[in-house]
mmCIF file of C-alpha atoms in Angstrom:
data_model
loop_
_atom_site.group_PDB
_atom_site.id
_atom_site.type_symbol
_atom_site.label_atom_id
_atom_site.label_comp_id
_atom_site.label_asym_id
_atom_site.label_seq_id
_atom_site.Cartn_x
_atom_site.Cartn_y
_atom_site.Cartn_z
ATOM 1 C CA MET A 1 -11.178 13.924 40.337
ATOM 2 C CA THR A 2 -10.093 16.456 42.978
ATOM 3 C CA ALA A 3 -8.870 19.943 42.331
ATOM 4 C CA ALA A 4 -5.346 18.775 42.763
ATOM 5 C CA GLU A 5 -5.849 16.364 40.430
ATOM 6 C CA TYR A 6 -7.475 18.598 37.801
ATOM 7 C CA LEU A 7 -4.603 20.937 37.765
ATOM 8 C CA TYR A 8 -2.105 18.394 37.607
ATOM 9 C CA GLU A 9 -3.750 16.773 34.614
ATOM 10 C CA LEU A 10 -4.228 20.161 32.742
ATOM 11 C CA ARG A 11 -0.343 21.183 33.553
ATOM 12 C CA LYS A 12 0.663 17.707 31.895
ATOM 13 C CA ARG A 13 -1.272 18.676 28.704
ATOM 14 C CA LEU A 14 0.184 22.256 28.536
ATOM 15 C CA LYS A 15 3.316 20.864 28.272
ATOM 16 C CA LYS A 16 3.922 22.167 24.589
ATOM 17 C CA LEU A 17 3.053 25.583 25.321
ATOM 18 C CA PRO A 18 6.216 28.133 26.461
ATOM 19 C CA PRO A 19 6.887 27.751 30.224
ATOM 20 C CA GLN A 20 5.581 31.538 30.789
ATOM 21 C CA GLU A 21 1.954 30.512 29.327
ATOM 22 C CA ILE A 22 1.719 27.402 31.424
ATOM 23 C CA ASP A 23 2.342 29.624 34.605
ATOM 24 C CA LEU A 24 -0.190 32.298 33.432
ATOM 25 C CA ALA A 25 -3.009 29.515 32.313
ATOM 26 C CA MET A 26 -2.029 27.767 35.995
ATOM 27 C CA GLY A 27 -1.834 30.533 37.682
ATOM 28 C CA TYR A 28 -5.703 31.622 36.894
ATOM 29 C CA TYR A 29 -6.922 28.270 37.157
ATOM 30 C CA GLU A 30 -5.547 27.784 40.530
ATOM 31 C CA GLU A 31 -6.855 31.246 41.448
ATOM 32 C CA TYR A 32 -10.501 29.722 39.823
ATOM 33 C CA PHE A 33 -10.154 26.786 42.606
ATOM 34 C CA ALA A 34 -9.090 28.633 45.322
ATOM 35 C CA GLU A 35 -12.363 30.907 44.831
ATOM 36 C CA ALA A 36 -14.709 27.906 44.342
ATOM 37 C CA GLY A 37 -13.011 26.410 48.167
ATOM 38 C CA SER A 38 -13.246 22.969 48.576
ATOM 39 C CA VAL A 39 -17.262 23.073 48.502
ATOM 40 C CA GLY A 40 -17.696 24.334 44.938
ATOM 41 C CA GLU A 41 -14.759 22.483 43.677
ATOM 42 C CA GLU A 42 -16.796 19.599 42.296
ATOM 43 C CA ASP A 43 -19.256 21.929 40.543
ATOM 44 C CA LEU A 44 -16.292 23.913 39.324
ATOM 45 C CA ILE A 45 -14.877 21.327 37.621
ATOM 46 C CA ASN A 46 -18.149 19.994 36.184
ATOM 47 C CA ARG A 47 -18.726 23.801 34.548
ATOM 48 C CA LEU A 48 -14.947 23.831 33.206
ATOM 49 C CA GLY A 49 -15.124 20.245 31.679
ATOM 50 C CA THR A 50 -12.170 17.985 31.337
ATOM 51 C CA PRO A 51 -8.870 19.133 31.811
ATOM 52 C CA ALA A 52 -8.251 17.884 27.965
ATOM 53 C CA GLN A 53 -11.370 20.081 26.820
ATOM 54 C CA VAL A 54 -9.809 23.040 29.209
ATOM 55 C CA ALA A 55 -6.028 22.654 27.697
ATOM 56 C CA SER A 56 -7.225 22.242 23.930
ATOM 57 C CA ALA A 57 -9.086 25.527 24.659
ATOM 58 C CA ILE A 58 -6.227 27.349 26.085
ATOM 59 C CA ILE A 59 -3.886 26.137 23.307
ATOM 60 C CA SER A 60 -6.203 27.350 20.805
ATOM 61 C CA GLU A 61 -6.365 30.816 22.554
ATOM 62 C CA PHE A 62 -2.408 31.022 22.777
ATOM 63 C CA ALA A 63 -2.566 30.335 18.639
ATOM 64 C CA MET A 64 -4.855 32.781 18.005
ATOM 65 C CA LYS A 65 -3.196 35.499 20.373
ATOM 66 C CA ASP A 66 0.256 34.236 18.831
ATOM 67 C CA MET A 67 -0.621 34.941 15.108
ATOM 68 C CA SER A 68 -2.510 38.170 15.994
ATOM 69 C CA SER A 69 0.639 39.610 17.233
ATOM 70 C CA GLU A 70 1.822 41.529 14.101
ATOM 71 C CA GLY A 71 4.954 42.889 15.721
ATOM 72 C CA GLU A 72 7.053 39.519 16.004
ATOM 73 C CA ALA A 73 8.296 37.212 13.201
ATOM 74 C CA GLN A 74 4.982 35.319 12.761
ATOM 75 C CA SER A 75 5.892 32.895 9.919
ATOM 76 C CA GLY A 76 7.820 29.882 12.021
ATOM 77 C CA SER A 77 6.090 30.217 15.588
ATOM 78 C CA SER A 78 2.654 31.052 14.185
ATOM 79 C CA ILE A 79 3.048 27.607 11.867
ATOM 80 C CA LYS A 80 4.632 25.869 14.569
ATOM 81 C CA THR A 81 1.338 27.352 16.792
ATOM 82 C CA MET A 82 -0.985 25.612 14.627
ATOM 83 C CA TRP A 83 0.239 22.521 14.348
ATOM 84 C CA ILE A 84 0.401 21.909 18.083
ATOM 85 C CA VAL A 85 -3.314 23.342 18.205
ATOM 86 C CA ILE A 86 -4.217 20.710 15.276
ATOM 87 C CA ILE A 87 -2.077 17.824 17.029
ATOM 88 C CA ALA A 88 -3.704 18.810 20.307
ATOM 89 C CA VAL A 89 -7.310 18.682 18.884
ATOM 90 C CA LEU A 90 -6.563 15.834 16.725
ATOM 91 C CA ALA A 91 -4.434 13.457 19.156
ATOM 92 C CA SER A 92 -7.099 13.780 22.234
ATOM 93 C CA PRO A 93 -9.490 11.036 20.966
ATOM 94 C CA ILE A 94 -6.867 8.750 19.193
ATOM 95 C CA ALA A 95 -3.758 8.804 21.277
ATOM 96 C CA ILE A 96 -5.096 7.285 24.252
ATOM 97 C CA PRO A 97 -6.952 4.388 22.469
ATOM 98 C CA LEU A 98 -3.695 3.857 20.095
ATOM 99 C CA ALA A 99 -1.431 3.707 22.845
ATOM 100 C CA ILE A 100 -3.638 0.592 24.421
ATOM 101 C CA ALA A 101 -3.622 -1.062 21.127
ATOM 102 C CA LEU A 102 0.024 -0.473 20.856
ATOM 103 C CA LEU A 103 0.668 -2.504 24.278
ATOM 104 C CA CYS A 104 -1.874 -4.877 23.425
ATOM 105 C CA VAL A 105 -0.161 -5.509 20.053
ATOM 106 C CA VAL A 106 3.434 -5.892 22.062
ATOM 107 C CA PHE A 107 2.007 -8.053 24.809
ATOM 108 C CA SER A 108 0.439 -10.489 22.052
ATOM 109 C CA LEU A 109 3.835 -10.754 20.229
ATOM 110 C CA LEU A 110 5.430 -11.421 23.692
ATOM 111 C CA ILE A 111 2.963 -14.026 24.676
ATOM 112 C CA ALA A 112 3.091 -15.530 21.166
ATOM 113 C CA LEU A 113 7.361 -15.975 21.636
ATOM 114 C CA LEU A 114 6.959 -17.426 24.723
ATOM 115 C CA ALA A 115 4.136 -20.074 23.368
ATOM 116 C CA ILE A 116 6.301 -20.840 20.577
ATOM 117 C CA PHE A 117 9.483 -20.919 23.025
ATOM 118 C CA LEU A 118 7.668 -23.381 25.372
ATOM 119 C CA ALA A 119 6.392 -25.765 22.519
ATOM 120 C CA LEU A 120 9.871 -26.216 21.081
ATOM 121 C CA PHE A 121 10.822 -26.871 24.728
ATOM 122 C CA VAL A 122 8.203 -29.205 25.390
ATOM 123 C CA VAL A 123 9.016 -31.140 22.220
ATOM 124 C CA ALA A 124 12.866 -31.251 23.192
ATOM 125 C CA LEU A 125 11.402 -32.875 26.480
ATOM 126 C CA ILE A 126 9.686 -35.439 24.491
ATOM 127 C CA LEU A 127 12.575 -36.057 22.269
ATOM 128 C CA VAL A 128 14.616 -36.816 25.344
ATOM 129 C CA THR A 129 11.683 -38.875 27.413
ATOM 130 C CA GLU A 130 11.573 -41.116 23.993
ATOM 131 C CA GLY A 131 15.217 -41.782 23.529
ATOM 132 C CA VAL A 132 15.495 -42.611 27.377
ATOM 133 C CA VAL A 133 12.863 -44.942 26.985
ATOM 134 C CA THR A 134 13.887 -46.605 24.039
ATOM 135 C CA ILE A 135 17.152 -47.036 25.384
ATOM 136 C CA GLY A 136 15.286 -48.998 27.801
ATOM 137 C CA ILE A 137 13.215 -51.133 25.656
ATOM 138 C CA SER A 138 17.052 -51.838 23.504
ATOM 139 C CA ILE A 139 18.411 -52.977 26.869
ATOM 140 C CA ILE A 140 15.870 -55.600 26.995
ATOM 141 C CA GLY A 141 15.972 -56.350 23.634
ATOM 142 C CA PHE A 142 19.602 -57.767 23.558
ATOM 143 C CA PHE A 143 18.926 -60.607 25.465
ATOM 144 C CA THR A 144 15.731 -61.795 22.983
ATOM 145 C CA ALA A 145 17.079 -59.988 19.530
ATOM 146 C CA PRO A 146 20.429 -58.098 19.997
ATOM 147 C CA VAL A 147 20.472 -56.889 15.915
ATOM 148 C CA GLU A 148 17.051 -55.433 16.287
ATOM 149 C CA ALA A 149 18.393 -53.783 19.843
ATOM 150 C CA ILE A 150 21.357 -52.288 18.243
ATOM 151 C CA ALA A 151 19.126 -50.678 15.583
ATOM 152 C CA ILE A 152 16.698 -49.450 18.158
ATOM 153 C CA MET A 153 19.223 -48.525 20.509
ATOM 154 C CA GLY A 154 20.888 -46.061 17.176
ATOM 155 C CA SER A 155 17.279 -44.528 16.918
ATOM 156 C CA ALA A 156 17.148 -43.877 20.658
ATOM 157 C CA LEU A 157 20.751 -41.973 20.548
ATOM 158 C CA ILE A 158 19.045 -40.018 17.727
ATOM 159 C CA PHE A 159 16.356 -39.030 19.989
ATOM 160 C CA LEU A 160 18.293 -38.354 22.803
ATOM 161 C CA SER A 161 20.919 -36.020 20.973
ATOM 162 C CA LEU A 162 18.170 -34.204 18.953
ATOM 163 C CA GLY A 163 16.439 -33.616 21.817
ATOM 164 C CA ALA A 164 19.283 -32.247 23.944
ATOM 165 C CA ALA A 165 20.551 -29.877 20.937
ATOM 166 C CA LEU A 166 16.870 -29.037 20.866
ATOM 167 C CA GLY A 167 16.053 -27.899 24.577
ATOM 168 C CA ILE A 168 19.962 -26.405 24.852
ATOM 169 C CA GLY A 169 18.946 -24.150 21.569
ATOM 170 C CA VAL A 170 16.077 -23.407 23.292
ATOM 171 C CA ILE A 171 17.342 -21.886 26.169
ATOM 172 C CA LYS A 172 20.043 -20.158 24.244
ATOM 173 C CA LEU A 173 17.413 -18.499 22.233
ATOM 174 C CA CYS A 174 15.323 -17.373 25.174
ATOM 175 C CA GLN A 175 18.342 -16.198 26.928
ATOM 176 C CA LEU A 176 19.039 -13.971 23.509
ATOM 177 C CA THR A 177 15.402 -12.817 23.310
ATOM 178 C CA VAL A 178 15.680 -11.729 26.760
ATOM 179 C CA LYS A 179 18.603 -9.696 26.137
ATOM 180 C CA GLY A 180 17.537 -8.052 22.747
ATOM 181 C CA ILE A 181 14.212 -7.310 24.630
ATOM 182 C CA THR A 182 15.893 -5.358 27.199
ATOM 183 C CA TRP A 183 18.383 -4.013 25.088
ATOM 184 C CA ILE A 184 15.242 -2.555 22.551
ATOM 185 C CA PHE A 185 13.817 -1.422 26.473
ATOM 186 C CA ALA A 186 16.950 0.024 27.503
ATOM 187 C CA LYS A 187 17.413 1.996 23.997
ATOM 188 C CA ILE A 188 13.834 3.573 24.127
ATOM 189 C CA LEU A 189 14.355 5.114 27.785
ATOM 190 C CA GLU A 190 17.747 6.068 26.779
ATOM 191 C CA ARG A 191 16.023 8.372 24.050
ATOM 192 C CA LYS A 192 13.311 9.182 25.771
ATOM 193 C CA GLY A 193 15.583 10.329 28.706
ATOM 194 C CA GLY A 194 17.493 12.553 25.671
ATOM 195 C CA GLN A 195 14.973 14.188 24.803
ATOM 196 C CA LYS A 196 13.982 15.611 28.129
#
């Protein structure tokens, strides 16, 4: 990890703090890296620890400083700061695995849905194929047993119509599902965009 990557990651993890506190902390660490130079960069990173550890320390320090200042209205901001510290400390080891697990679940559900649609479409193709083959058999049967051929022709038309209806239904259901998933993601992105 380079100094630039380290500082970028640190700034990302400090985004819950007030902007002036972020600038103050980032100025301190940028100066620290500048003094170390490119030669001592790796050693400095090893001594500091991960950006998550440094961010937790900065947030904790900010919380303690905020709690100790008696002159300001502390009750609301101190509780908020304490929650920031608690969330920062607790979320670090949990957030990444939880996000990965959530992505895996969503991906698995999409794969399962795709498998169901594919299976239904294969059933529709089999029904249509069965209907076409049975029509061919009934045409040949007209020359030997016309009564049975008419019954076979009826079942062939049933297979054909069921297969066609199922195929069209699966295609429409796929289109609706894609529209629904697109709509959900658009709403999520719109909501995230509105929060910034």
